[in-house]
Tab-separated table of C-alpha atoms in Angstrom:
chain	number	residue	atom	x	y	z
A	863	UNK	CA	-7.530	-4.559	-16.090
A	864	UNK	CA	-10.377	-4.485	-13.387
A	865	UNK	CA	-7.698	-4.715	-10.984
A	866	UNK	CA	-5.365	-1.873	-11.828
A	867	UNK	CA	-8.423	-0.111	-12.174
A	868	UNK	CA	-9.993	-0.296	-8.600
A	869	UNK	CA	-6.183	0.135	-7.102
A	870	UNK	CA	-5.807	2.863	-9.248
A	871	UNK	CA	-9.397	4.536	-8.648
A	872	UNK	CA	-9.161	3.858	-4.880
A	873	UNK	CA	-7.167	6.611	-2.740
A	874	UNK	CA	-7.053	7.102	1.076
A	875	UNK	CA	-10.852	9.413	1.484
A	876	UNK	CA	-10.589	12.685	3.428
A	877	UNK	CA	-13.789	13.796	3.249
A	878	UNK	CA	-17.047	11.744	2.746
A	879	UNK	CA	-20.571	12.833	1.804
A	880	UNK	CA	-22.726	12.502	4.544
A	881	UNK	CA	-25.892	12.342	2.757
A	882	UNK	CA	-25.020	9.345	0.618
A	883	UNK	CA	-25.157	5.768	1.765
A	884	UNK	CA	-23.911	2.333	0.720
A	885	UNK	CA	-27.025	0.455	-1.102
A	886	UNK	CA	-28.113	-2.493	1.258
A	887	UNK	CA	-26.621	-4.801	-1.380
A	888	UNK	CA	-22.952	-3.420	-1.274
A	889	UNK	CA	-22.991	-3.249	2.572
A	890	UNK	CA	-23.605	-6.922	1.833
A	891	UNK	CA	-21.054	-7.794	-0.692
A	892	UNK	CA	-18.281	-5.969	2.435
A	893	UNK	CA	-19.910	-7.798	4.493
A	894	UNK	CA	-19.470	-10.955	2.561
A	895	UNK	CA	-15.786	-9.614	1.661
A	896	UNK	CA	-14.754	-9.762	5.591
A	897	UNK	CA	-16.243	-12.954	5.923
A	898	UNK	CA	-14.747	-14.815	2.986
A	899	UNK	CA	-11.030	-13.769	3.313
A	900	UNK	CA	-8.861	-16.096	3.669
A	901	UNK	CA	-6.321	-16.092	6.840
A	902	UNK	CA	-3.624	-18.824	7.775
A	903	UNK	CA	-4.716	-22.202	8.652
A	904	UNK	CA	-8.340	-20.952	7.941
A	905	UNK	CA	-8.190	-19.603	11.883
A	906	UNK	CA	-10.330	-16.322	11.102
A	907	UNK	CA	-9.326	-14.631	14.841
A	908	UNK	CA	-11.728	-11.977	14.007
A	909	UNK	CA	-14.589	-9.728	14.779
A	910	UNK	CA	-16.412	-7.013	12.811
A	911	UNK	CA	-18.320	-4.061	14.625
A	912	UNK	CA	-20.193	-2.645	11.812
A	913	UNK	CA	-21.821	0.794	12.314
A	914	UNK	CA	-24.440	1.857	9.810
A	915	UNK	CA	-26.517	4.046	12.574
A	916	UNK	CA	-25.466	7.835	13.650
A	917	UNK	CA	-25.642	5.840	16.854
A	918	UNK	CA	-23.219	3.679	16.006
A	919	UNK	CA	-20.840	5.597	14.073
A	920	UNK	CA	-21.149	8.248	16.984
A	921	UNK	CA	-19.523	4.759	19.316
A	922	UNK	CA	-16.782	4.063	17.372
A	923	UNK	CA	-15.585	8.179	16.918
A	924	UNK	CA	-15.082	8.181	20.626
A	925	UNK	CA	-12.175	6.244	19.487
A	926	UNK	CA	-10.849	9.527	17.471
A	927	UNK	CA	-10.937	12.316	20.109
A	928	UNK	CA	-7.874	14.209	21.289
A	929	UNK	CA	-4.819	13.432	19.477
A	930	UNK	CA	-7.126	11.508	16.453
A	931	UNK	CA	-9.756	14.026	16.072
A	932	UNK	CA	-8.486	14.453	12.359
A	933	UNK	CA	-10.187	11.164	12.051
A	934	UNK	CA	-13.626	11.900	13.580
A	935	UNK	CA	-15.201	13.797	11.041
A	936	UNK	CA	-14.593	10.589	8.499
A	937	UNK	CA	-15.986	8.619	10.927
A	938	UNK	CA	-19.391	10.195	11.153
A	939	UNK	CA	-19.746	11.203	7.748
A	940	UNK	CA	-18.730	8.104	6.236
A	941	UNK	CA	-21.675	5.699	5.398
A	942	UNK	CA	-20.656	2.590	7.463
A	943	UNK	CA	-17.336	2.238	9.525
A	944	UNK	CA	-15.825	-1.314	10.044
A	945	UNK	CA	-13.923	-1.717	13.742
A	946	UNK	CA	-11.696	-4.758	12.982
A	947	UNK	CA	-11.438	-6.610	15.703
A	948	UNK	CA	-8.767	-9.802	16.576
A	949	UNK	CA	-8.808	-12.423	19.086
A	950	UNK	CA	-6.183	-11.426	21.771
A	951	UNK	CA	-5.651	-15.126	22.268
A	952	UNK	CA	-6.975	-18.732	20.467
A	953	UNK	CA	-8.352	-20.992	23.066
A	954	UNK	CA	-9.751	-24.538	22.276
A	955	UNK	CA	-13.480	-23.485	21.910
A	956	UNK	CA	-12.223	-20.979	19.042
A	957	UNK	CA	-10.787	-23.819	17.174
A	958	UNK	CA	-13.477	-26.546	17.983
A	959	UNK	CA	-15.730	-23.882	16.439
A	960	UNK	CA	-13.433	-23.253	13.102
A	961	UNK	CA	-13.311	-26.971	13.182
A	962	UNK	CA	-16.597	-27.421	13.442
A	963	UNK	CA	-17.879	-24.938	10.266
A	964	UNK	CA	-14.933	-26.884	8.414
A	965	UNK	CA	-17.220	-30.227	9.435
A	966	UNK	CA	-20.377	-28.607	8.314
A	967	UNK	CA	-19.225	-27.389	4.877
A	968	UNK	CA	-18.470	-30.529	3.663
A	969	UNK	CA	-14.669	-30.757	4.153
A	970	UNK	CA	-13.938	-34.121	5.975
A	971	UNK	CA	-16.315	-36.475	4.463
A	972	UNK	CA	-14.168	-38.279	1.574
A	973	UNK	CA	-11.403	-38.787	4.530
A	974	UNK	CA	-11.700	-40.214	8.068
A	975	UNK	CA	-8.902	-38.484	9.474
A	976	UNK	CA	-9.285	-35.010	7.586
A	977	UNK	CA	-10.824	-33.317	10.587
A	978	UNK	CA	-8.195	-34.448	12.651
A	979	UNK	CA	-5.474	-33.313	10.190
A	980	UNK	CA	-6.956	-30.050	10.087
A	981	UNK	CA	-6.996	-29.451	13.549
A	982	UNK	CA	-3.531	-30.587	13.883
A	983	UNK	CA	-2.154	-28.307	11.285
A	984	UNK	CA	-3.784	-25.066	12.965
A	985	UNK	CA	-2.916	-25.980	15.934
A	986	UNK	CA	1.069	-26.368	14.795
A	987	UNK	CA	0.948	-23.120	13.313
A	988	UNK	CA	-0.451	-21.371	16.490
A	989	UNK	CA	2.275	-23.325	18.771
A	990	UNK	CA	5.087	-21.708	16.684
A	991	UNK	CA	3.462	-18.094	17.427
A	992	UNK	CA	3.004	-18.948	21.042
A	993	UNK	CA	5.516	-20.752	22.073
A	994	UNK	CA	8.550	-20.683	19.592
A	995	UNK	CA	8.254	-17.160	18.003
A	996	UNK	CA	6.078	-15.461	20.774
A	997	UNK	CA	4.749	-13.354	19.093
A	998	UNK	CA	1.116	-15.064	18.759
A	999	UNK	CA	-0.840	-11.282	18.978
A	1000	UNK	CA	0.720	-9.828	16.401
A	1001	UNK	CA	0.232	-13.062	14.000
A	1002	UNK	CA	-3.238	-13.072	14.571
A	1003	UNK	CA	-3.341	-9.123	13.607
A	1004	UNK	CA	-1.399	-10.146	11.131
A	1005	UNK	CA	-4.785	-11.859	9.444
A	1006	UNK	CA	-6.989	-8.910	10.309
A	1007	UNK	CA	-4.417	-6.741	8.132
A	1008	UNK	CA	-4.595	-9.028	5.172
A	1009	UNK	CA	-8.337	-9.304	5.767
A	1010	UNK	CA	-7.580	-5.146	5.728
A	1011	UNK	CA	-6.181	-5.563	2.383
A	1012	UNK	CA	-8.834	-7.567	0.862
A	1013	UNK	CA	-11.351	-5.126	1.978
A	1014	UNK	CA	-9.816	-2.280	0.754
A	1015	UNK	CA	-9.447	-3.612	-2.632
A	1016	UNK	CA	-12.948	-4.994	-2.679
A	1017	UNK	CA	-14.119	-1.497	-1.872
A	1018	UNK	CA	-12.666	0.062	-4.997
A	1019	UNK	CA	-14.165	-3.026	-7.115
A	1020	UNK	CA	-17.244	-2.185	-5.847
A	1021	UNK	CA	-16.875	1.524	-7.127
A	1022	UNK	CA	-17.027	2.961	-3.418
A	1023	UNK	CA	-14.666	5.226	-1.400
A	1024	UNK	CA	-12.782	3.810	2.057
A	1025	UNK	CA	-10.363	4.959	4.402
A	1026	UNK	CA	-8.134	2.694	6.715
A	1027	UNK	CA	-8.299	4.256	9.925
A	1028	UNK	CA	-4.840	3.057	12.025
A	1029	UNK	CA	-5.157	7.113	13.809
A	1030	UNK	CA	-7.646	5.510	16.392
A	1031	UNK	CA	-7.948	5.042	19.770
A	1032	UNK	CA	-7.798	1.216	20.481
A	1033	UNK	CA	-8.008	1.201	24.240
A	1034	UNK	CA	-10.804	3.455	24.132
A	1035	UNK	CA	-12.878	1.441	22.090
A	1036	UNK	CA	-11.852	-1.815	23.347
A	1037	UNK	CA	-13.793	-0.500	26.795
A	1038	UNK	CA	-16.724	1.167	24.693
A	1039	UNK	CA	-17.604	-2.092	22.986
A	1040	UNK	CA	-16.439	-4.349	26.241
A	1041	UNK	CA	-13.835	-6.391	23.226
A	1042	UNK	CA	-11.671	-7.279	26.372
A	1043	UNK	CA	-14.395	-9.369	28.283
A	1044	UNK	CA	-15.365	-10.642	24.707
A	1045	UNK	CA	-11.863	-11.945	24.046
A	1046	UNK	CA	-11.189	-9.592	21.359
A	1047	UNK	CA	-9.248	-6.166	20.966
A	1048	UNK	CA	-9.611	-3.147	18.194
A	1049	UNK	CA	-6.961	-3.062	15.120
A	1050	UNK	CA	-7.994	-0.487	12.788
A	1051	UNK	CA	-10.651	0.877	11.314
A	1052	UNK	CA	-12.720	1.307	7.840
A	1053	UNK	CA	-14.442	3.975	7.037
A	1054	UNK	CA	-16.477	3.648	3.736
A	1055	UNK	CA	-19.300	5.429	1.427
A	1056	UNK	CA	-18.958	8.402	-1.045
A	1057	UNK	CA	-16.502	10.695	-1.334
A	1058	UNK	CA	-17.335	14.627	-0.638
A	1059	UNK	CA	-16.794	16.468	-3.907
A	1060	UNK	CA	-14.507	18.589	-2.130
A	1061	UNK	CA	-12.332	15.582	-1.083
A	1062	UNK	CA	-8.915	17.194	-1.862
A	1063	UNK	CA	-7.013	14.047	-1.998
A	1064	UNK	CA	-9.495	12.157	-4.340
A	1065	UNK	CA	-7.302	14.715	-7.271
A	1066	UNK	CA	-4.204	14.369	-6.231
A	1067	UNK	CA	-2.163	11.658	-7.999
A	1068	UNK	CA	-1.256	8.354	-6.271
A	1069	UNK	CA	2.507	7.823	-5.978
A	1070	UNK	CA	4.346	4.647	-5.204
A	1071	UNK	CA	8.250	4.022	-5.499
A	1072	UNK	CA	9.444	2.504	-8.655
A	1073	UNK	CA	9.779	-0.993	-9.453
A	1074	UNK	CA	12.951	-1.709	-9.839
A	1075	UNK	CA	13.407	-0.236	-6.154
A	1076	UNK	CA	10.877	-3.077	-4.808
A	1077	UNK	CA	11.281	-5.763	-7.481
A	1078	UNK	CA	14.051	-8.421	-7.282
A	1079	UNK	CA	13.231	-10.780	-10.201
A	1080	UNK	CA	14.286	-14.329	-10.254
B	649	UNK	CA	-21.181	-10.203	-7.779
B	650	UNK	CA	-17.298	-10.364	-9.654
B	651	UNK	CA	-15.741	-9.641	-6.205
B	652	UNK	CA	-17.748	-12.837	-4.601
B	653	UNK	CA	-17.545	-14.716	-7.197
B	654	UNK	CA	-13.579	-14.002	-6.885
B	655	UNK	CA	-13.407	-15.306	-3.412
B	656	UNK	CA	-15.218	-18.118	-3.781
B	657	UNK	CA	-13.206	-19.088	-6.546
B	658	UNK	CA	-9.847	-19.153	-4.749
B	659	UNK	CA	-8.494	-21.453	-2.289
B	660	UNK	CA	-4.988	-22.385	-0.808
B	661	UNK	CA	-4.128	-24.401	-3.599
B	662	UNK	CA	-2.239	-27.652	-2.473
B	663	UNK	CA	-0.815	-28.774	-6.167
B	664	UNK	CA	0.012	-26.795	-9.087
B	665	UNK	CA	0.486	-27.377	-12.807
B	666	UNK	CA	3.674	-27.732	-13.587
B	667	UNK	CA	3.403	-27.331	-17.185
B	668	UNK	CA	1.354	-24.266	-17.069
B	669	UNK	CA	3.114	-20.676	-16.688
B	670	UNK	CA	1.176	-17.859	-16.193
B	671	UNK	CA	1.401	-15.442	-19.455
B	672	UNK	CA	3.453	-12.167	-19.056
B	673	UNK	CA	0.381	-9.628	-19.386
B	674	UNK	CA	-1.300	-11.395	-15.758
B	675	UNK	CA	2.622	-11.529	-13.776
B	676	UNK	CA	2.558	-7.833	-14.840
B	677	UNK	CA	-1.326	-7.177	-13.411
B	678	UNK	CA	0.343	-9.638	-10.329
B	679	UNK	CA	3.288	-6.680	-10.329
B	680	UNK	CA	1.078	-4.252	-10.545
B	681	UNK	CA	-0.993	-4.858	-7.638
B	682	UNK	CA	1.757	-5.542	-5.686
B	683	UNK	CA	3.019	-2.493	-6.324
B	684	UNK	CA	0.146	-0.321	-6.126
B	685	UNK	CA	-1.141	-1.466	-2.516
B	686	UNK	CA	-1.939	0.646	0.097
B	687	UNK	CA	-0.022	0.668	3.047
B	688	UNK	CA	0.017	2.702	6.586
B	689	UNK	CA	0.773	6.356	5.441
B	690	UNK	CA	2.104	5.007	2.016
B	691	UNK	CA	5.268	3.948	3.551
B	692	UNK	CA	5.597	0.823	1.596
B	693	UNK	CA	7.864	-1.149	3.751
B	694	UNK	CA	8.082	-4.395	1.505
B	695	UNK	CA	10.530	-5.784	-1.504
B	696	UNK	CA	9.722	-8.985	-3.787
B	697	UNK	CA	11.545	-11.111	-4.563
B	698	UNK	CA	9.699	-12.421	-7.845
B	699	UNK	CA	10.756	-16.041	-8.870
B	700	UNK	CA	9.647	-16.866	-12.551
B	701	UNK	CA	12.349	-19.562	-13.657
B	702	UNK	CA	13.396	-22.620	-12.267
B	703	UNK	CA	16.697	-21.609	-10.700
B	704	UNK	CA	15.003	-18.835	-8.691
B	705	UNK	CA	12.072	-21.378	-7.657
B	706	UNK	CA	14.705	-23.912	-6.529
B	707	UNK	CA	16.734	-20.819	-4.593
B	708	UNK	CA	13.142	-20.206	-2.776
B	709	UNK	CA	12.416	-24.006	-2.133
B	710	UNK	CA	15.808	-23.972	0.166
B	711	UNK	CA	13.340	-22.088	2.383
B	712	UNK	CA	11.284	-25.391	2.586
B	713	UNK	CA	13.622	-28.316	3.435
B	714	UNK	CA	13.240	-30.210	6.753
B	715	UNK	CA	9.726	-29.332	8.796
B	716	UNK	CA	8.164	-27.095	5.662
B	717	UNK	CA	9.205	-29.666	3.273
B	718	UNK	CA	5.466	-30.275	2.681
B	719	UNK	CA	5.488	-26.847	0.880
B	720	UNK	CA	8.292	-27.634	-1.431
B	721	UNK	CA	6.584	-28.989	-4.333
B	722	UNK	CA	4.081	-26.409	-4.284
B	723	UNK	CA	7.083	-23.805	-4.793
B	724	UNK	CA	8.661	-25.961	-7.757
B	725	UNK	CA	5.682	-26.707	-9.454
B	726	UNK	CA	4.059	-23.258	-9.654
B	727	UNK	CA	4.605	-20.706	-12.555
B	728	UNK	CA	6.227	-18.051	-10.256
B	729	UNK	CA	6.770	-17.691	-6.747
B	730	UNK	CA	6.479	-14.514	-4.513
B	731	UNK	CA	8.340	-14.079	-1.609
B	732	UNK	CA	7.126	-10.613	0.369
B	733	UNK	CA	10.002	-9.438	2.196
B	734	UNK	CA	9.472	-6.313	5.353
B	735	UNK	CA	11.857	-3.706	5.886
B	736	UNK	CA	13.441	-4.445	9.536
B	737	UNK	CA	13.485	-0.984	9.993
B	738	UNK	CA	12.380	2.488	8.506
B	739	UNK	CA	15.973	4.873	8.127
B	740	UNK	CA	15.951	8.130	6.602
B	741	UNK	CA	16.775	6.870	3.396
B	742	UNK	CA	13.681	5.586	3.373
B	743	UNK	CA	10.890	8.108	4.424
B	744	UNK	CA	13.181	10.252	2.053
B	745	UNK	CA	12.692	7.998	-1.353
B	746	UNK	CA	8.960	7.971	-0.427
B	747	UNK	CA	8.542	11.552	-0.096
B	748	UNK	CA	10.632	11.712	-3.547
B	749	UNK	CA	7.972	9.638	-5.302
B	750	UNK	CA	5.459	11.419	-3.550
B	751	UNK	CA	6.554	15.113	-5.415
B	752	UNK	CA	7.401	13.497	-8.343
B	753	UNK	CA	4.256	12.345	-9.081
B	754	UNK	CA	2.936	15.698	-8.236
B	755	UNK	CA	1.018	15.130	-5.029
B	756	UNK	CA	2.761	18.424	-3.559
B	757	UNK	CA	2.286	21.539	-5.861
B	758	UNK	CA	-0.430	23.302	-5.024
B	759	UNK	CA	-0.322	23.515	-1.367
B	760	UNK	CA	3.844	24.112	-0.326
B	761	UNK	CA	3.915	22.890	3.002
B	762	UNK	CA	2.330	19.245	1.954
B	763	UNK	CA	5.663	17.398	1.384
B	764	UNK	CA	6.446	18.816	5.233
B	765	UNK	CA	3.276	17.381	5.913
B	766	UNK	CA	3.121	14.199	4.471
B	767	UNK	CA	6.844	13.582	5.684
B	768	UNK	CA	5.231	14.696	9.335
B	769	UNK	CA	2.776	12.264	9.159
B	770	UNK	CA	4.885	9.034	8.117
B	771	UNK	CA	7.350	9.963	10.875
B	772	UNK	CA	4.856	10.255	13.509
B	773	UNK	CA	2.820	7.227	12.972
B	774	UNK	CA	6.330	5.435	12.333
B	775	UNK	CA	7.432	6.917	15.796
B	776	UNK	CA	4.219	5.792	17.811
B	777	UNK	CA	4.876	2.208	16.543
B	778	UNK	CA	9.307	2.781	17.287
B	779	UNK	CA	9.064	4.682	20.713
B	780	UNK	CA	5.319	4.246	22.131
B	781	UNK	CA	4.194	0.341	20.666
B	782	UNK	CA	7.967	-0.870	20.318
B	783	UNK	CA	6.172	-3.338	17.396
B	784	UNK	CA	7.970	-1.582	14.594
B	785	UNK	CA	8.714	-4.678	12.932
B	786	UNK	CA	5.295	-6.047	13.461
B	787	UNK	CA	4.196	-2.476	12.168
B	788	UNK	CA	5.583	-2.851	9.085
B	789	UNK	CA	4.824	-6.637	8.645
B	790	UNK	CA	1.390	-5.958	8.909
B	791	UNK	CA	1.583	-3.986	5.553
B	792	UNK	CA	2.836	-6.805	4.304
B	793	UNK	CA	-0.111	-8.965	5.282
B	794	UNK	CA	-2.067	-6.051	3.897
B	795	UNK	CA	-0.977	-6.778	0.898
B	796	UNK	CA	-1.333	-10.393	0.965
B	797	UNK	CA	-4.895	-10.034	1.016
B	798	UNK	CA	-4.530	-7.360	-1.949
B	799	UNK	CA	-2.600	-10.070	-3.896
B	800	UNK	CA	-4.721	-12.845	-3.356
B	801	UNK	CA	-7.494	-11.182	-4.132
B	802	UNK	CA	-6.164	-10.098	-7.319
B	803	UNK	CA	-5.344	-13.557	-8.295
B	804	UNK	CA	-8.987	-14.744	-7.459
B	805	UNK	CA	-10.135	-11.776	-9.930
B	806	UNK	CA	-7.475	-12.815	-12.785
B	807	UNK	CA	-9.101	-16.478	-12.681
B	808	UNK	CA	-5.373	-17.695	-11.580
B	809	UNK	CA	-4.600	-19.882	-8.368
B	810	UNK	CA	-2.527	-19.313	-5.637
B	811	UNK	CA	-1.556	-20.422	-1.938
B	812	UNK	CA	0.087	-18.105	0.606
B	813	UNK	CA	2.838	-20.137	2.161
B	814	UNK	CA	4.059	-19.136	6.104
B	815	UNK	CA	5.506	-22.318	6.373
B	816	UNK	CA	8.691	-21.602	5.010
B	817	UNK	CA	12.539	-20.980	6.772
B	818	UNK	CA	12.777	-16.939	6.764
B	819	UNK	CA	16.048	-17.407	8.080
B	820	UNK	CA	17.655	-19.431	5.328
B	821	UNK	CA	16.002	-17.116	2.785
B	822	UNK	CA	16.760	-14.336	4.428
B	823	UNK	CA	20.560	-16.127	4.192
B	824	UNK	CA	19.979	-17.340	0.463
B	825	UNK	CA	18.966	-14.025	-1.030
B	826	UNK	CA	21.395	-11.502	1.400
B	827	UNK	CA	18.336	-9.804	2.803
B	828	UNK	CA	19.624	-8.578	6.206
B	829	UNK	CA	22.480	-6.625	4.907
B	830	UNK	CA	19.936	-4.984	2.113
B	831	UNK	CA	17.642	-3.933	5.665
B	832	UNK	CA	14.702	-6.599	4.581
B	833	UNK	CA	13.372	-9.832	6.073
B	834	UNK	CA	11.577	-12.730	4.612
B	835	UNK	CA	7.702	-12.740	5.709
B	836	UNK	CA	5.650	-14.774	3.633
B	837	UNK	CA	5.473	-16.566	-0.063
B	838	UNK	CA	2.545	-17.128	-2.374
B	839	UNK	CA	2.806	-19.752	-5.059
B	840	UNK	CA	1.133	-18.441	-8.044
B	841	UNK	CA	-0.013	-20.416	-10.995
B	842	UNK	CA	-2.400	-23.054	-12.054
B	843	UNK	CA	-3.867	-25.802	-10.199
B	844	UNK	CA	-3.097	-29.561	-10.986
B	845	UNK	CA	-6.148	-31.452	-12.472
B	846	UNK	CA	-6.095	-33.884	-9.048
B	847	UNK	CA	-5.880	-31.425	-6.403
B	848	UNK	CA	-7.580	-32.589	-3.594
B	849	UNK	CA	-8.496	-28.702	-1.567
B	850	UNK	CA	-9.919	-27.742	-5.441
B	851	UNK	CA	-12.864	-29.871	-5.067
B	852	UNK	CA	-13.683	-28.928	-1.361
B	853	UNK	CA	-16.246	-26.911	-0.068
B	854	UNK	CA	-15.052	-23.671	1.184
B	855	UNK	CA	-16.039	-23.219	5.087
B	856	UNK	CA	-16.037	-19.918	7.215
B	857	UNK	CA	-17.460	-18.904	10.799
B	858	UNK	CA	-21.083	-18.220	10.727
B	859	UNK	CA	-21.925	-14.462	10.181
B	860	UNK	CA	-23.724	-14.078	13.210
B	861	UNK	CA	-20.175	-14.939	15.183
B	862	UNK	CA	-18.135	-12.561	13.430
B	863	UNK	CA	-20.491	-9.236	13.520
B	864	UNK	CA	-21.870	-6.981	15.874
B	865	UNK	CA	-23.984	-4.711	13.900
B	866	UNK	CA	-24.472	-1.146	15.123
């Protein structure tokens, strides 16, 4: 019930108020949203810029001028505004250091040759995308979308308004926030806080197609 | 504190119960969010195909002989068995049925160019990703992944376990369940159910990059 309820109080925000923003706790629970996902093999190719400053949020709307300046006004207005970030490649010091917060938790001590299995596995799973289905980039966005998905529905849980942003520019930002150098490139973005009251699409009704058109039951 | 508490609950469960089934009011909230995800300009590019009995489990499991045969008996032994299938390709057909649900459910009657406009929108974003990215397929996948992270999420919340499951043969259940000639592709599976009593990844702490590595706050 808590479910259907955030998916169906949640809706794509138009317009946010700009003089409301998140309580420092909810900023934390995102926070802790992003970071707790889950993503294949545990590989978390990610990176959040999170803007909370008219500073910041004024950084990441240079990525929505020109052709995406009907993004740029939920940018600034919006209380904070994830950049999701991904890895443009894995290298060995990326999974040494997944490898080695696996260690720390806790994971390998029952079994000698857990750590080793671990690594192993991830590394399979990133030879496929690199080397079999080529196609290792996209896989690794791949994560940042379900970590997009995870988000979003944590934001309506949380009773707060969000807007996935996919009308940006990533080159743009890539160069504002120097990703490239950093090993990492923009996805998409998240704008989130309080709706305006004028928010025209926080009335309309959601629409999705019917069940039996995306349902094959088994 | 129920969102946290939700991903810190779940985990990529490695055995399942297989005397447990999950009762028809939580495959419905499973349904449910599945069908009410969000994706890129609502263009919902995904079927599932929802496996609840033991025929349609064993029809998924082909997808796990040989190399993913390690992910067989977590296919068998859960209650039901999701596997997310993309659209290769957005036709006409398509955009058309979404826009149909869209003025059905009355998102277009006060303002009488919005259908035009919604339509516009769908087609251009879908047009950056056929003609400008050439990563329509990847496109569309990533809703997919989107809503892996809505699903798994959900299951956290509903107190019911789950694993997502790449390694699988796309190609023989693509094969097994005619998907090509219906214009959809096998992505991904998630086992959904209830965990055995000795599963080993239950007991295990959960570990994730340190927060300091995955933020840049602004």
């Amino acid at each position: 019930m808590l479910v259907s309820k955030a998916l169906q109080r949640r809706y794509a925000t138009k317009s946010f108020d700009p003089s409301r923003s998140l309580p420092p706790e909810t900023v934390q629970q995102l926070l802790d949203a992003l970071r707790w996902c889950p993503s294949s093999t545990n590989i978390q190719p990610w990176h959040f810029v999170v803007a909370a400053t008219a500073d910041g949020k004024a950084r990441i709307a240079k990525g929505a001028a020109g052709p995406y300046s009907y993004n740029e006004a939920k940018i600034l207005n919006a209380s904070h505004v994830v950049l999701m970030c991904s890895r443009v490649a894995i290298d060995d010091a990326h999974l040494q250091q997944v490898l080695a917060a696996e260690e720390q938790a806790g994971r390998f001590t029952d079994k000698p040759d857990a750590a080793a299995m671990a690594h192993a596995t991830r590394v399979s799973y990133h030879n496929v995308h690199r080397f079999d289905k080529k196609d290792v980039s996209h896989w690794l966005e791949k994560q940042i979308y379900l970590n997009l998905g995870n988000l979003l529905l944590t934001a309506g849980l949380l009773d707060i308004d969000a807007v996935p942003l996919e009308g940006i520019n990533t080159q743009v930002l890539d160069a504002e926030f120097d990703l490239n150098a950093r090993g990492l490139t923009a996805v998409v973005a998240v704008a989130l806080g309080y709706r305006a009251a004028d928010d025209f699409n926080a009335a309309l009704p959601k629409a999705r197609l019917a069940a039996d058109a995306i349902f094959t039951l088994i």
